[in-house]
mmCIF file of N, CA and C in Angstrom:
data_model
loop_
_atom_site.group_PDB
_atom_site.id
_atom_site.type_symbol
_atom_site.label_atom_id
_atom_site.label_comp_id
_atom_site.label_asym_id
_atom_site.label_seq_id
_atom_site.Cartn_x
_atom_site.Cartn_y
_atom_site.Cartn_z
ATOM 1 N N MET A 1 102.272 -74.693 101.189
ATOM 2 C CA MET A 1 102.497 -75.630 102.274
ATOM 3 C C MET A 1 103.700 -76.508 101.933
ATOM 4 N N ARG A 2 104.459 -76.858 102.936
ATOM 5 C CA ARG A 2 105.634 -77.697 102.740
ATOM 6 C C ARG A 2 105.224 -79.135 102.477
ATOM 7 N N THR A 3 106.006 -79.789 101.647
ATOM 8 C CA THR A 3 105.737 -81.193 101.372
ATOM 9 C C THR A 3 106.736 -82.096 102.072
ATOM 10 N N ASP A 4 107.851 -81.541 102.553
ATOM 11 C CA ASP A 4 108.816 -82.374 103.276
ATOM 12 C C ASP A 4 108.345 -82.609 104.706
ATOM 13 N N ARG A 5 108.981 -83.491 105.433
ATOM 14 C CA ARG A 5 108.599 -83.822 106.807
ATOM 15 C C ARG A 5 109.585 -83.214 107.795
ATOM 16 N N SER A 6 110.103 -82.033 107.477
ATOM 17 C CA SER A 6 111.097 -81.385 108.315
ATOM 18 C C SER A 6 110.515 -81.012 109.676
ATOM 19 N N PRO A 7 111.288 -81.235 110.759
ATOM 20 C CA PRO A 7 110.822 -80.812 112.085
ATOM 21 C C PRO A 7 110.973 -79.304 112.294
ATOM 22 N N VAL A 8 111.582 -78.608 111.357
ATOM 23 C CA VAL A 8 111.774 -77.166 111.476
ATOM 24 C C VAL A 8 110.467 -76.474 111.097
ATOM 25 N N PRO A 9 109.887 -75.660 111.992
ATOM 26 C CA PRO A 9 108.632 -74.981 111.687
ATOM 27 C C PRO A 9 108.768 -74.033 110.502
ATOM 28 N N GLU A 10 107.637 -73.666 109.932
ATOM 29 C CA GLU A 10 107.642 -72.800 108.758
ATOM 30 C C GLU A 10 107.996 -71.357 109.079
ATOM 31 N N THR A 11 108.067 -70.986 110.351
ATOM 32 C CA THR A 11 108.423 -69.609 110.680
ATOM 33 C C THR A 11 109.867 -69.318 110.307
ATOM 34 N N ASP A 12 110.717 -70.318 110.348
ATOM 35 C CA ASP A 12 112.110 -70.240 109.899
ATOM 36 C C ASP A 12 113.049 -69.402 110.745
ATOM 37 N N ILE A 13 112.540 -68.639 111.717
ATOM 38 C CA ILE A 13 113.432 -67.848 112.557
ATOM 39 C C ILE A 13 113.044 -67.978 114.025
ATOM 40 N N CYS A 14 114.022 -67.799 114.884
ATOM 41 C CA CYS A 14 113.814 -67.836 116.332
ATOM 42 C C CYS A 14 112.961 -66.639 116.753
ATOM 43 N N ASP A 15 111.975 -66.886 117.603
ATOM 44 C CA ASP A 15 111.110 -65.799 118.088
ATOM 45 C C ASP A 15 111.844 -64.819 118.997
ATOM 46 N N LEU A 16 113.013 -65.206 119.498
ATOM 47 C CA LEU A 16 113.767 -64.317 120.377
ATOM 48 C C LEU A 16 114.806 -63.514 119.609
ATOM 49 N N CYS A 17 115.660 -64.196 118.860
ATOM 50 C CA CYS A 17 116.802 -63.511 118.236
ATOM 51 C C CYS A 17 116.708 -63.405 116.712
ATOM 52 N N ALA A 18 115.708 -64.030 116.116
ATOM 53 C CA ALA A 18 115.496 -64.019 114.663
ATOM 54 C C ALA A 18 116.572 -64.777 113.883
ATOM 55 N N ARG A 19 117.349 -65.588 114.584
ATOM 56 C CA ARG A 19 118.333 -66.434 113.900
ATOM 57 C C ARG A 19 117.584 -67.517 113.127
ATOM 58 N N ARG A 20 118.089 -67.875 111.962
ATOM 59 C CA ARG A 20 117.482 -68.924 111.152
ATOM 60 C C ARG A 20 117.490 -70.240 111.939
ATOM 61 N N LEU A 21 116.376 -70.944 111.916
ATOM 62 C CA LEU A 21 116.253 -72.197 112.659
ATOM 63 C C LEU A 21 116.955 -73.340 111.952
ATOM 64 N N THR A 22 117.427 -74.273 112.752
ATOM 65 C CA THR A 22 118.068 -75.471 112.227
ATOM 66 C C THR A 22 117.316 -76.680 112.767
ATOM 67 N N GLU A 23 117.822 -77.855 112.495
ATOM 68 C CA GLU A 23 117.178 -79.085 112.956
ATOM 69 C C GLU A 23 117.070 -79.152 114.478
ATOM 70 N N GLY A 24 117.877 -78.433 115.220
ATOM 71 C CA GLY A 24 117.849 -78.485 116.673
ATOM 72 C C GLY A 24 116.919 -77.470 117.313
ATOM 73 N N CYS A 25 115.978 -76.937 116.567
ATOM 74 C CA CYS A 25 115.106 -75.896 117.116
ATOM 75 C C CYS A 25 114.222 -76.453 118.223
ATOM 76 N N GLN A 26 113.716 -75.558 119.047
ATOM 77 C CA GLN A 26 112.889 -75.892 120.206
ATOM 78 C C GLN A 26 111.508 -75.271 120.032
ATOM 79 N N LEU A 27 110.470 -76.020 120.399
ATOM 80 C CA LEU A 27 109.103 -75.522 120.347
ATOM 81 C C LEU A 27 108.531 -75.497 121.754
ATOM 82 N N GLY A 28 107.688 -74.534 122.017
ATOM 83 C CA GLY A 28 107.022 -74.467 123.309
ATOM 84 C C GLY A 28 105.676 -73.775 123.167
ATOM 85 N N VAL A 29 104.785 -74.023 124.102
ATOM 86 C CA VAL A 29 103.491 -73.358 124.135
ATOM 87 C C VAL A 29 103.459 -72.509 125.400
ATOM 88 N N VAL A 30 103.080 -71.246 125.235
ATOM 89 C CA VAL A 30 103.067 -70.314 126.364
ATOM 90 C C VAL A 30 101.681 -69.686 126.499
ATOM 91 N N PRO A 31 101.300 -69.287 127.717
ATOM 92 C CA PRO A 31 100.010 -68.613 127.888
ATOM 93 C C PRO A 31 100.059 -67.205 127.292
ATOM 94 N N ASP A 32 99.022 -66.847 126.525
ATOM 95 C CA ASP A 32 98.964 -65.522 125.903
ATOM 96 C C ASP A 32 97.499 -65.192 125.637
ATOM 97 N N SER A 33 96.960 -64.240 126.378
ATOM 98 C CA SER A 33 95.543 -63.895 126.241
ATOM 99 C C SER A 33 95.221 -63.228 124.906
ATOM 100 N N SER A 34 96.225 -62.836 124.140
ATOM 101 C CA SER A 34 95.960 -62.247 122.824
ATOM 102 C C SER A 34 95.955 -63.292 121.717
ATOM 103 N N ALA A 35 96.256 -64.546 122.038
ATOM 104 C CA ALA A 35 96.322 -65.608 121.032
ATOM 105 C C ALA A 35 94.942 -66.238 120.842
ATOM 106 N N ILE A 36 94.387 -66.028 119.667
ATOM 107 C CA ILE A 36 93.088 -66.593 119.306
ATOM 108 C C ILE A 36 93.302 -67.462 118.074
ATOM 109 N N HIS A 37 92.951 -68.732 118.176
ATOM 110 C CA HIS A 37 93.131 -69.647 117.050
ATOM 111 C C HIS A 37 91.996 -69.432 116.050
ATOM 112 N N ALA A 38 92.307 -69.482 114.777
ATOM 113 C CA ALA A 38 91.314 -69.198 113.738
ATOM 114 C C ALA A 38 90.156 -70.188 113.727
ATOM 115 N N ARG A 39 90.426 -71.459 114.044
ATOM 116 C CA ARG A 39 89.388 -72.471 113.921
ATOM 117 C C ARG A 39 89.141 -73.298 115.177
ATOM 118 N N SER A 40 90.037 -73.273 116.122
ATOM 119 C CA SER A 40 89.927 -74.165 117.276
ATOM 120 C C SER A 40 89.898 -73.380 118.598
ATOM 121 N N PRO A 41 88.704 -73.127 119.126
ATOM 122 C CA PRO A 41 88.606 -72.393 120.388
ATOM 123 C C PRO A 41 89.373 -73.042 121.533
ATOM 124 N N ALA A 42 89.559 -74.345 121.490
ATOM 125 C CA ALA A 42 90.300 -75.029 122.549
ATOM 126 C C ALA A 42 91.756 -74.580 122.604
ATOM 127 N N ARG A 43 92.251 -73.989 121.522
ATOM 128 C CA ARG A 43 93.641 -73.530 121.485
ATOM 129 C C ARG A 43 93.782 -72.045 121.805
ATOM 130 N N ASP A 44 92.679 -71.381 122.089
ATOM 131 C CA ASP A 44 92.733 -69.963 122.448
ATOM 132 C C ASP A 44 93.528 -69.781 123.731
ATOM 133 N N GLY A 45 94.245 -68.659 123.807
ATOM 134 C CA GLY A 45 94.979 -68.325 125.026
ATOM 135 C C GLY A 45 96.333 -68.996 125.140
ATOM 136 N N ARG A 46 96.731 -69.715 124.102
ATOM 137 C CA ARG A 46 98.044 -70.372 124.104
ATOM 138 C C ARG A 46 98.742 -70.071 122.788
ATOM 139 N N ARG A 47 100.003 -69.711 122.876
ATOM 140 C CA ARG A 47 100.782 -69.352 121.691
ATOM 141 C C ARG A 47 101.954 -70.316 121.525
ATOM 142 N N LEU A 48 102.150 -70.759 120.295
ATOM 143 C CA LEU A 48 103.313 -71.584 119.963
ATOM 144 C C LEU A 48 104.500 -70.659 119.741
ATOM 145 N N VAL A 49 105.597 -70.918 120.434
ATOM 146 C CA VAL A 49 106.826 -70.150 120.225
ATOM 147 C C VAL A 49 107.912 -71.100 119.729
ATOM 148 N N VAL A 50 108.827 -70.545 118.946
ATOM 149 C CA VAL A 50 109.915 -71.334 118.376
ATOM 150 C C VAL A 50 111.232 -70.660 118.721
ATOM 151 N N ALA A 51 112.202 -71.468 119.088
ATOM 152 C CA ALA A 51 113.502 -70.917 119.480
ATOM 153 C C ALA A 51 114.627 -71.732 118.846
ATOM 154 N N CYS A 52 115.760 -71.086 118.723
ATOM 155 C CA CYS A 52 116.922 -71.733 118.103
ATOM 156 C C CYS A 52 117.688 -72.605 119.098
ATOM 157 N N SER A 53 117.390 -72.474 120.389
ATOM 158 C CA SER A 53 118.120 -73.236 121.400
ATOM 159 C C SER A 53 117.247 -73.389 122.644
ATOM 160 N N PRO A 54 117.585 -74.344 123.505
ATOM 161 C CA PRO A 54 116.834 -74.475 124.768
ATOM 162 C C PRO A 54 116.929 -73.213 125.622
ATOM 163 N N GLU A 55 118.065 -72.530 125.573
ATOM 164 C CA GLU A 55 118.240 -71.304 126.356
ATOM 165 C C GLU A 55 117.284 -70.207 125.882
ATOM 166 N N HIS A 56 117.149 -70.067 124.563
ATOM 167 C CA HIS A 56 116.245 -69.036 124.043
ATOM 168 C C HIS A 56 114.793 -69.401 124.318
ATOM 169 N N LEU A 57 114.468 -70.687 124.278
ATOM 170 C CA LEU A 57 113.106 -71.106 124.626
ATOM 171 C C LEU A 57 112.816 -70.764 126.085
ATOM 172 N N ALA A 58 113.769 -70.989 126.964
ATOM 173 C CA ALA A 58 113.590 -70.671 128.387
ATOM 174 C C ALA A 58 113.361 -69.172 128.582
ATOM 175 N N VAL A 59 114.078 -68.339 127.840
ATOM 176 C CA VAL A 59 113.904 -66.883 127.936
ATOM 177 C C VAL A 59 112.498 -66.508 127.471
ATOM 178 N N LEU A 60 112.060 -67.064 126.343
ATOM 179 C CA LEU A 60 110.722 -66.771 125.825
ATOM 180 C C LEU A 60 109.650 -67.211 126.823
ATOM 181 N N GLN A 61 109.804 -68.400 127.378
ATOM 182 C CA GLN A 61 108.829 -68.884 128.345
ATOM 183 C C GLN A 61 108.761 -67.978 129.572
ATOM 184 N N GLN A 62 109.911 -67.508 130.034
ATOM 185 C CA GLN A 62 109.942 -66.596 131.188
ATOM 186 C C GLN A 62 109.293 -65.260 130.837
ATOM 187 N N GLU A 63 109.546 -64.755 129.641
ATOM 188 C CA GLU A 63 108.925 -63.491 129.221
ATOM 189 C C GLU A 63 107.406 -63.596 129.243
ATOM 190 N N TYR A 64 106.883 -64.685 128.701
ATOM 191 C CA TYR A 64 105.432 -64.851 128.678
ATOM 192 C C TYR A 64 104.868 -65.106 130.068
ATOM 193 N N ARG A 65 105.634 -65.745 130.938
ATOM 194 C CA ARG A 65 105.186 -65.988 132.315
ATOM 195 C C ARG A 65 104.984 -64.671 133.061
ATOM 196 N N THR A 66 105.807 -63.676 132.735
ATOM 197 C CA THR A 66 105.730 -62.400 133.453
ATOM 198 C C THR A 66 104.737 -61.419 132.829
ATOM 199 N N ARG A 67 104.244 -61.732 131.641
ATOM 200 C CA ARG A 67 103.254 -60.863 131.008
ATOM 201 C C ARG A 67 101.892 -61.067 131.651
ATOM 202 N N PRO A 68 101.108 -60.015 131.774
ATOM 203 C CA PRO A 68 99.765 -60.199 132.330
ATOM 204 C C PRO A 68 98.881 -60.988 131.366
ATOM 205 N N TYR A 69 98.115 -61.894 131.912
ATOM 206 C CA TYR A 69 97.128 -62.651 131.147
ATOM 207 C C TYR A 69 95.783 -62.007 131.457
ATOM 208 N N VAL A 70 95.188 -61.361 130.467
ATOM 209 C CA VAL A 70 93.979 -60.561 130.670
ATOM 210 C C VAL A 70 92.784 -61.303 130.064
ATOM 211 N N PRO A 71 91.937 -61.888 130.886
ATOM 212 C CA PRO A 71 90.808 -62.648 130.349
ATOM 213 C C PRO A 71 89.940 -61.849 129.377
ATOM 214 N N GLU A 72 89.728 -60.559 129.675
ATOM 215 C CA GLU A 72 88.902 -59.729 128.795
ATOM 216 C C GLU A 72 89.501 -59.629 127.391
ATOM 217 N N GLU A 73 90.814 -59.633 127.292
ATOM 218 C CA GLU A 73 91.478 -59.607 125.980
ATOM 219 C C GLU A 73 91.171 -60.902 125.222
ATOM 220 N N LEU A 74 91.241 -62.022 125.918
ATOM 221 C CA LEU A 74 90.917 -63.313 125.318
ATOM 222 C C LEU A 74 89.463 -63.326 124.861
ATOM 223 N N TRP A 75 88.561 -62.890 125.724
ATOM 224 C CA TRP A 75 87.141 -62.892 125.384
ATOM 225 C C TRP A 75 86.845 -61.983 124.194
ATOM 226 N N ALA A 76 87.503 -60.828 124.123
ATOM 227 C CA ALA A 76 87.302 -59.913 122.994
ATOM 228 C C ALA A 76 87.719 -60.589 121.688
ATOM 229 N N GLY A 77 88.809 -61.313 121.717
ATOM 230 C CA GLY A 77 89.245 -62.045 120.524
ATOM 231 C C GLY A 77 88.260 -63.132 120.136
ATOM 232 N N GLN A 78 87.706 -63.811 121.123
ATOM 233 C CA GLN A 78 86.718 -64.855 120.844
ATOM 234 C C GLN A 78 85.435 -64.254 120.264
ATOM 235 N N ILE A 79 85.043 -63.093 120.759
ATOM 236 C CA ILE A 79 83.882 -62.388 120.215
ATOM 237 C C ILE A 79 84.154 -61.975 118.779
ATOM 238 N N ASP A 80 85.326 -61.431 118.526
ATOM 239 C CA ASP A 80 85.696 -61.018 117.177
ATOM 240 C C ASP A 80 85.634 -62.202 116.209
ATOM 241 N N ARG A 81 86.170 -63.351 116.629
ATOM 242 C CA ARG A 81 86.134 -64.533 115.760
ATOM 243 C C ARG A 81 84.692 -64.944 115.478
ATOM 244 N N ALA A 82 83.842 -64.965 116.508
ATOM 245 C CA ALA A 82 82.447 -65.364 116.319
ATOM 246 C C ALA A 82 81.726 -64.418 115.358
ATOM 247 N N LEU A 83 81.973 -63.130 115.480
ATOM 248 C CA LEU A 83 81.325 -62.152 114.602
ATOM 249 C C LEU A 83 81.837 -62.270 113.169
ATOM 250 N N ALA A 84 83.108 -62.564 113.009
ATOM 251 C CA ALA A 84 83.697 -62.690 111.665
ATOM 252 C C ALA A 84 83.148 -63.904 110.924
ATOM 253 N N LEU A 85 82.718 -64.910 111.642
ATOM 254 C CA LEU A 85 82.225 -66.140 111.018
ATOM 255 C C LEU A 85 80.749 -66.068 110.633
ATOM 256 N N ARG A 86 80.080 -64.984 111.009
ATOM 257 C CA ARG A 86 78.649 -64.876 110.733
ATOM 258 C C ARG A 86 78.356 -63.632 109.903
ATOM 259 N N PRO A 87 77.514 -63.791 108.874
ATOM 260 C CA PRO A 87 77.241 -62.658 107.985
ATOM 261 C C PRO A 87 76.318 -61.599 108.588
ATOM 262 N N HIS A 88 75.551 -61.973 109.624
ATOM 263 C CA HIS A 88 74.587 -61.041 110.215
ATOM 264 C C HIS A 88 74.971 -60.738 111.660
ATOM 265 N N PRO A 89 74.606 -59.553 112.148
ATOM 266 C CA PRO A 89 74.865 -59.228 113.552
ATOM 267 C C PRO A 89 74.183 -60.238 114.478
ATOM 268 N N LEU A 90 74.790 -60.450 115.630
ATOM 269 C CA LEU A 90 74.253 -61.390 116.606
ATOM 270 C C LEU A 90 73.693 -60.642 117.807
ATOM 271 N N THR A 91 72.627 -61.183 118.376
ATOM 272 C CA THR A 91 72.145 -60.652 119.651
ATOM 273 C C THR A 91 73.143 -61.083 120.719
ATOM 274 N N ARG A 92 73.043 -60.500 121.888
ATOM 275 C CA ARG A 92 73.955 -60.909 122.974
ATOM 276 C C ARG A 92 73.751 -62.374 123.343
ATOM 277 N N ASP A 93 72.513 -62.839 123.325
ATOM 278 C CA ASP A 93 72.263 -64.246 123.648
ATOM 279 C C ASP A 93 72.879 -65.160 122.589
ATOM 280 N N ALA A 94 72.736 -64.796 121.318
ATOM 281 C CA ALA A 94 73.318 -65.601 120.240
ATOM 282 C C ALA A 94 74.845 -65.536 120.300
ATOM 283 N N LEU A 95 75.371 -64.369 120.660
ATOM 284 C CA LEU A 95 76.820 -64.222 120.804
ATOM 285 C C LEU A 95 77.318 -65.084 121.961
ATOM 286 N N SER A 96 76.563 -65.133 123.037
ATOM 287 C CA SER A 96 76.925 -65.970 124.169
ATOM 288 C C SER A 96 76.960 -67.441 123.756
ATOM 289 N N ALA A 97 75.973 -67.861 122.994
ATOM 290 C CA ALA A 97 75.939 -69.251 122.526
ATOM 291 C C ALA A 97 77.094 -69.542 121.558
ATOM 292 N N ALA A 98 77.426 -68.572 120.712
ATOM 293 C CA ALA A 98 78.486 -68.780 119.717
ATOM 294 C C ALA A 98 79.881 -68.802 120.340
ATOM 295 N N THR A 99 80.059 -68.110 121.441
ATOM 296 C CA THR A 99 81.389 -68.014 122.056
ATOM 297 C C THR A 99 81.555 -68.881 123.292
ATOM 298 N N GLY A 100 80.445 -69.242 123.913
ATOM 299 C CA GLY A 100 80.532 -69.958 125.186
ATOM 300 C C GLY A 100 80.781 -69.026 126.359
ATOM 301 N N LEU A 101 80.700 -67.724 126.122
ATOM 302 C CA LEU A 101 80.919 -66.735 127.178
ATOM 303 C C LEU A 101 79.592 -66.365 127.823
ATOM 304 N N SER A 102 79.651 -65.992 129.080
ATOM 305 C CA SER A 102 78.445 -65.504 129.753
ATOM 306 C C SER A 102 78.171 -64.073 129.303
ATOM 307 N N LEU A 103 76.967 -63.600 129.572
ATOM 308 C CA LEU A 103 76.636 -62.212 129.223
ATOM 309 C C LEU A 103 77.528 -61.232 129.978
ATOM 310 N N LEU A 104 77.877 -61.555 131.217
ATOM 311 C CA LEU A 104 78.774 -60.699 132.000
ATOM 312 C C LEU A 104 80.170 -60.674 131.367
ATOM 313 N N GLU A 105 80.673 -61.813 130.938
ATOM 314 C CA GLU A 105 81.983 -61.848 130.275
ATOM 315 C C GLU A 105 81.969 -61.054 128.981
ATOM 316 N N ILE A 106 80.893 -61.144 128.225
ATOM 317 C CA ILE A 106 80.765 -60.361 126.984
ATOM 318 C C ILE A 106 80.780 -58.876 127.309
ATOM 319 N N GLN A 107 80.024 -58.468 128.332
ATOM 320 C CA GLN A 107 80.005 -57.069 128.746
ATOM 321 C C GLN A 107 81.390 -56.592 129.160
ATOM 322 N N ARG A 108 82.097 -57.399 129.940
ATOM 323 C CA ARG A 108 83.447 -57.030 130.381
ATOM 324 C C ARG A 108 84.404 -56.934 129.191
ATOM 325 N N ALA A 109 84.271 -57.839 128.234
ATOM 326 C CA ALA A 109 85.145 -57.807 127.056
ATOM 327 C C ALA A 109 84.887 -56.563 126.213
ATOM 328 N N LEU A 110 83.635 -56.196 126.082
ATOM 329 C CA LEU A 110 83.301 -55.027 125.280
ATOM 330 C C LEU A 110 83.717 -53.730 125.957
ATOM 331 N N ALA A 111 83.780 -53.742 127.290
ATOM 332 C CA ALA A 111 84.195 -52.545 128.030
ATOM 333 C C ALA A 111 85.676 -52.325 127.810
#
């Protein structure tokens, strides 16, 4: 982990062009149904992107805007996280409680 207070993210490169980031880098959050946060379900479905310029951030934001957001993909990731955190298999009811998903959403995600 970094000990300095640099505003430059640890990724070190632009998500669009892979240019090394400088102090003028841009950060943005975009919708992405494949983004599952390891510890914070409230952050699921949103991805942090980093760009070397405002123009590249705008391109990244537009790319993500045009991508399909698939709820079942998000739910599958949430199910995977819940199962990974527990040593024993879960019933569907316990899985529903652990994920906050309905039984129908769980069924759709598994399909």
